[in-house]
Coordinates of C-alpha atoms in Angstrom, one line a residue:
X1 CA 228.9 168.5 114.8
X2 CA 230.8 171.1 116.7
X3 CA 232.9 168.4 118.4
X4 CA 233.8 167.0 115.0
X5 CA 234.8 170.4 113.6
X6 CA 236.9 171.2 116.6
X7 CA 238.9 168.1 116.0
X8 CA 239.5 168.8 112.3
X9 CA 242.4 171.1 111.6
X10 CA 240.8 172.2 108.3
X11 CA 238.2 174.3 110.1
X12 CA 238.1 177.1 112.5
X13 CA 234.6 177.1 114.1
X14 CA 232.6 179.7 115.8
X15 CA 229.1 179.2 117.2
X16 CA 226.1 181.4 117.8
X17 CA 223.3 180.0 119.9
X18 CA 220.3 182.3 120.0
X19 CA 218.8 180.7 123.1
X20 CA 222.1 180.0 124.9
X21 CA 223.9 181.8 127.6
X22 CA 225.3 184.9 125.9
X23 CA 227.7 185.6 128.8
X24 CA 229.6 182.5 127.7
X25 CA 231.0 184.5 124.8
X26 CA 232.9 186.7 127.3
X27 CA 235.1 183.8 128.3
X28 CA 235.1 181.5 125.3
X29 CA 235.9 183.1 121.9
X30 CA 234.3 180.1 120.1
X31 CA 230.9 181.4 121.1
X32 CA 229.5 184.6 119.6
X33 CA 227.2 187.0 121.4
X34 CA 225.4 187.9 118.1
X35 CA 225.4 186.8 114.5
X36 CA 228.6 187.9 112.8
X37 CA 227.2 190.2 110.0
X38 CA 230.2 192.5 110.2
X39 CA 232.8 189.7 109.6
X40 CA 231.0 187.8 106.8
X41 CA 233.9 188.4 104.4
X42 CA 236.1 186.2 106.7
X43 CA 233.5 183.4 106.9
X44 CA 233.5 180.6 104.2
X45 CA 230.5 178.5 105.2
X46 CA 227.5 179.2 107.4
X47 CA 225.4 176.4 108.9
X48 CA 221.8 177.4 109.8
X49 CA 220.0 174.9 112.1
X50 CA 216.8 175.3 114.2
X51 CA 216.9 179.1 114.3
X52 CA 213.7 181.1 113.7
X53 CA 213.4 183.9 111.0
X54 CA 212.3 186.3 113.8
X55 CA 215.9 186.8 114.7
X56 CA 216.7 188.2 111.2
X57 CA 215.3 191.4 109.9
X58 CA 214.7 191.5 106.1
X59 CA 217.7 193.8 105.9
X60 CA 219.9 191.2 107.5
X61 CA 218.5 188.4 105.3
X62 CA 219.3 190.5 102.3
X63 CA 222.8 190.9 103.6
X64 CA 223.2 187.1 103.9
X65 CA 221.9 186.8 100.3
X66 CA 224.6 189.2 99.1
X67 CA 227.2 187.3 101.1
X68 CA 226.3 184.2 98.9
X69 CA 225.4 185.7 95.6
X70 CA 228.0 188.5 95.4
X71 CA 230.8 187.5 97.8
X72 CA 230.8 183.8 96.9
X73 CA 230.0 182.5 100.4
X74 CA 228.1 179.3 101.1
X75 CA 225.2 178.3 103.4
X76 CA 224.1 174.9 104.5
X77 CA 220.6 174.8 106.0
X78 CA 219.7 171.8 108.2
X79 CA 215.9 171.2 108.6
X80 CA 214.3 171.0 112.1
X81 CA 210.7 170.7 113.3
X82 CA 210.8 174.5 114.1
X83 CA 212.8 177.4 112.7
X84 CA 214.6 176.0 109.6
X85 CA 213.2 176.0 107.0
X86 CA 209.5 176.5 107.8
X87 CA 209.7 180.0 109.3
X88 CA 211.8 181.3 106.3
X89 CA 209.1 180.6 103.7
X90 CA 208.8 183.7 101.5
X91 CA 212.1 185.3 102.7
X92 CA 215.4 186.1 100.9
X93 CA 216.8 183.0 102.8
X94 CA 214.3 180.6 101.2
X95 CA 214.9 182.2 97.8
X96 CA 218.5 180.9 98.1
X97 CA 217.5 177.3 98.8
X98 CA 217.9 174.7 96.0
X99 CA 214.3 173.5 96.7
X100 CA 210.9 175.2 96.9
X101 CA 209.2 174.9 100.2
X102 CA 205.9 175.5 101.9
X103 CA 205.2 176.2 105.5
X104 CA 204.5 173.1 107.6
X105 CA 203.7 173.2 111.3
X106 CA 205.5 170.5 113.2
X107 CA 206.5 169.7 116.8
X108 CA 209.7 168.6 118.6
X109 CA 208.0 165.3 119.5
X110 CA 207.7 164.5 115.8
X111 CA 211.5 164.5 115.6
X112 CA 212.3 161.8 118.2
X113 CA 209.1 159.8 118.4
X114 CA 209.3 156.8 116.0
X115 CA 205.6 156.4 116.4
X116 CA 205.0 159.7 114.6
X117 CA 206.9 158.9 111.5
X118 CA 207.5 155.8 109.3
X119 CA 211.1 154.7 108.8
X120 CA 212.6 155.5 105.5
X121 CA 216.0 155.1 103.7
X122 CA 218.0 157.8 102.0
X123 CA 218.5 156.8 98.4
X124 CA 221.6 158.0 96.6
X125 CA 220.8 159.5 93.2
X126 CA 222.9 159.3 90.0
X127 CA 224.3 162.8 90.8
X128 CA 225.0 161.6 94.4
X129 CA 226.8 158.6 93.0
X130 CA 229.3 160.9 91.3
X131 CA 229.5 163.7 93.9
X132 CA 232.5 163.8 96.4
X133 CA 230.2 165.6 98.9
X134 CA 228.3 162.4 99.7
X135 CA 231.3 160.0 99.1
X136 CA 231.5 158.1 102.5
X137 CA 234.2 155.7 101.3
X138 CA 236.8 156.2 98.5
X139 CA 235.3 154.5 95.5
X140 CA 231.8 155.2 93.9
X141 CA 230.7 151.6 93.8
X142 CA 231.6 150.8 97.4
X143 CA 230.0 154.1 98.4
X144 CA 226.7 153.1 96.7
X145 CA 226.8 149.8 98.7
X146 CA 227.4 151.8 102.0
X147 CA 224.5 154.0 101.3
X148 CA 222.1 151.1 100.9
X149 CA 223.2 149.8 104.4
X150 CA 223.0 153.2 106.3
X151 CA 220.6 153.3 109.2
X152 CA 217.0 154.5 108.4
X153 CA 215.6 157.9 109.3
X154 CA 212.2 158.9 110.7
X155 CA 211.5 162.6 110.6
X156 CA 211.9 164.8 107.5
X157 CA 210.5 168.2 106.6
X158 CA 207.2 167.6 104.8
X159 CA 207.0 171.0 103.3
X160 CA 209.5 170.3 100.5
X161 CA 207.9 170.7 97.1
X162 CA 210.5 170.3 94.3
X163 CA 214.0 171.1 93.1
X164 CA 214.6 174.5 91.6
X165 CA 216.0 174.8 88.0
X166 CA 219.6 173.8 87.7
X167 CA 219.7 172.4 91.3
X168 CA 221.1 168.9 92.0
X169 CA 219.7 166.3 94.4
X170 CA 222.2 164.0 96.0
X171 CA 219.8 161.9 98.1
X172 CA 216.0 161.5 98.1
X173 CA 213.3 159.9 100.2
X174 CA 213.0 156.1 99.5
X175 CA 209.2 156.2 99.3
X176 CA 207.6 159.6 99.8
X177 CA 206.8 161.5 96.7
X178 CA 204.5 164.2 95.3
X179 CA 203.4 165.4 91.9
X180 CA 207.0 166.4 91.2
X181 CA 208.5 163.0 92.0
X182 CA 210.5 161.7 95.0
X183 CA 211.2 164.1 97.8
X184 CA 214.7 165.6 97.6
X185 CA 216.3 165.5 101.0
X186 CA 220.0 166.5 100.3
X187 CA 220.1 169.1 97.5
X188 CA 222.6 171.6 96.2
X189 CA 222.9 174.5 93.8
X190 CA 224.9 177.5 93.0
X191 CA 223.3 180.8 93.9
X192 CA 225.1 183.6 92.1
X193 CA 228.8 183.3 92.9
X194 CA 228.2 181.2 96.0
X195 CA 226.7 177.8 96.9
X196 CA 223.8 176.6 99.0
X197 CA 223.1 173.1 100.3
X198 CA 219.8 172.0 101.9
X199 CA 219.2 169.0 104.2
X200 CA 215.5 168.1 104.6
X201 CA 216.3 166.0 107.7
X202 CA 218.4 166.5 110.8
X203 CA 219.4 162.9 111.7
X204 CA 222.7 162.3 109.9
X205 CA 224.0 161.4 113.3
X206 CA 222.2 158.1 113.0
X207 CA 225.0 157.0 110.6
X208 CA 227.2 156.4 113.7
X209 CA 225.2 153.3 114.6
X210 CA 227.7 150.4 115.0
X211 CA 230.4 152.1 113.0
X212 CA 231.3 155.2 115.0
X213 CA 231.6 158.7 113.5
X214 CA 233.6 157.9 110.3
X215 CA 230.6 158.4 107.9
X216 CA 229.2 161.5 109.7
X217 CA 232.6 163.1 110.0
X218 CA 233.5 162.4 106.4
X219 CA 230.1 163.8 105.1
X220 CA 230.3 167.0 107.1
X221 CA 234.0 167.5 106.5
X222 CA 233.6 167.1 102.7
X223 CA 230.4 169.2 102.5
X224 CA 231.8 172.2 104.4
X225 CA 235.2 172.0 102.7
X226 CA 233.8 171.8 99.1
X227 CA 231.3 174.5 99.7
X228 CA 233.5 176.8 101.6
X229 CA 236.8 176.4 99.7
X230 CA 236.0 178.6 96.6
X231 CA 235.4 181.5 99.0
X232 CA 238.6 180.8 100.9
X233 CA 240.6 180.7 97.6
X234 CA 238.7 183.6 96.1
X235 CA 237.9 181.4 93.1
X236 CA 234.2 182.0 92.8
X237 CA 232.8 182.6 89.3
X238 CA 229.4 183.0 87.6
X239 CA 230.4 180.1 85.3
X240 CA 231.2 176.6 86.4
X241 CA 232.0 173.7 84.2
X242 CA 232.3 170.2 85.6
X243 CA 232.2 166.6 84.5
X244 CA 229.7 164.0 85.6
X245 CA 232.1 161.6 87.2
X246 CA 235.8 161.8 87.9
X247 CA 237.5 158.8 86.3
X248 CA 237.3 158.0 82.6
X249 CA 238.6 155.5 80.0
X250 CA 240.1 156.3 76.6
X251 CA 237.3 156.7 74.0
X252 CA 234.6 157.1 76.7
X253 CA 232.0 159.9 76.1
X254 CA 232.2 162.4 78.9
X255 CA 229.1 164.3 80.0
X256 CA 229.9 167.9 81.0
X257 CA 227.6 170.3 82.9
X258 CA 227.9 174.0 82.5
X259 CA 226.2 176.1 85.1
X260 CA 225.9 179.9 84.5
X261 CA 224.5 182.5 86.8
X262 CA 221.9 184.8 85.2
X263 CA 221.9 188.6 85.5
X264 CA 219.9 188.1 88.7
X265 CA 222.8 186.0 90.0
X266 CA 220.6 182.9 90.2
X267 CA 221.1 179.6 88.5
X268 CA 219.4 179.2 85.1
X269 CA 218.4 176.2 83.2
X270 CA 218.2 178.0 79.9
X271 CA 219.2 175.8 76.9
X272 CA 219.7 178.9 74.6
X273 CA 223.3 179.5 75.7
X274 CA 225.6 180.0 72.7
X275 CA 228.0 177.2 72.1
X276 CA 231.5 178.6 72.5
X277 CA 233.6 175.5 71.7
X278 CA 234.0 171.8 72.2
X279 CA 236.8 169.8 73.9
X280 CA 238.0 166.4 72.6
X281 CA 239.9 164.0 74.7

């Protein structure tokens, strides 16, 4: 992922590795000696992967929550057998996720051993069909065909319970489900002025099989750009209005979603909002 971002002129990437050689930051400005709390205003998107909550005090986690909810920043959390998201259950970080989770103890061996997990497909949802974040090829119909042919995955975080109100799932487990339905594995929502995306797996890299990095690069590039751009442009708002789909024909009914942050700066699914007008095309 870092190599892909380094080669993309849209991004300026910095990396903090908790268990890495901290002295490397003395000679390479890309590597940070500590998490950059003091410069959050200059950061548009944070990716959290395989880091344990023990690194963050509650005060620091509250700071990250304010970065998203009040400053309009964005966070992408990538699941791993340890650290994210399991160790964050019950914290301000988990409160920001678009899914509810429970703690599940896993091991690194579960991640790479095919004998530990049954292969599954990532199924694109209706929301995913229309979302540019998971658009791996230009047109929606061709994209849907590509998703059906993507390599299968093995491990996923088994502590995912359900989507939170007003959250959107782009891709779900092809077979695993619980009392709330299919397990959401790529989900997104607005949290206050900012945005949060959650990946319940860590094997997007499998999409490189036989086709190179075109799908993986496009996915990560689009996800980071679309989540981080509002902060970069200072265009965050408590109210977001968007259409379901991008291309329409004359006379076609257009579904429009309105997402509004509550006073607590969290997404709300309330249907009691006052109608302020209608648009006709």
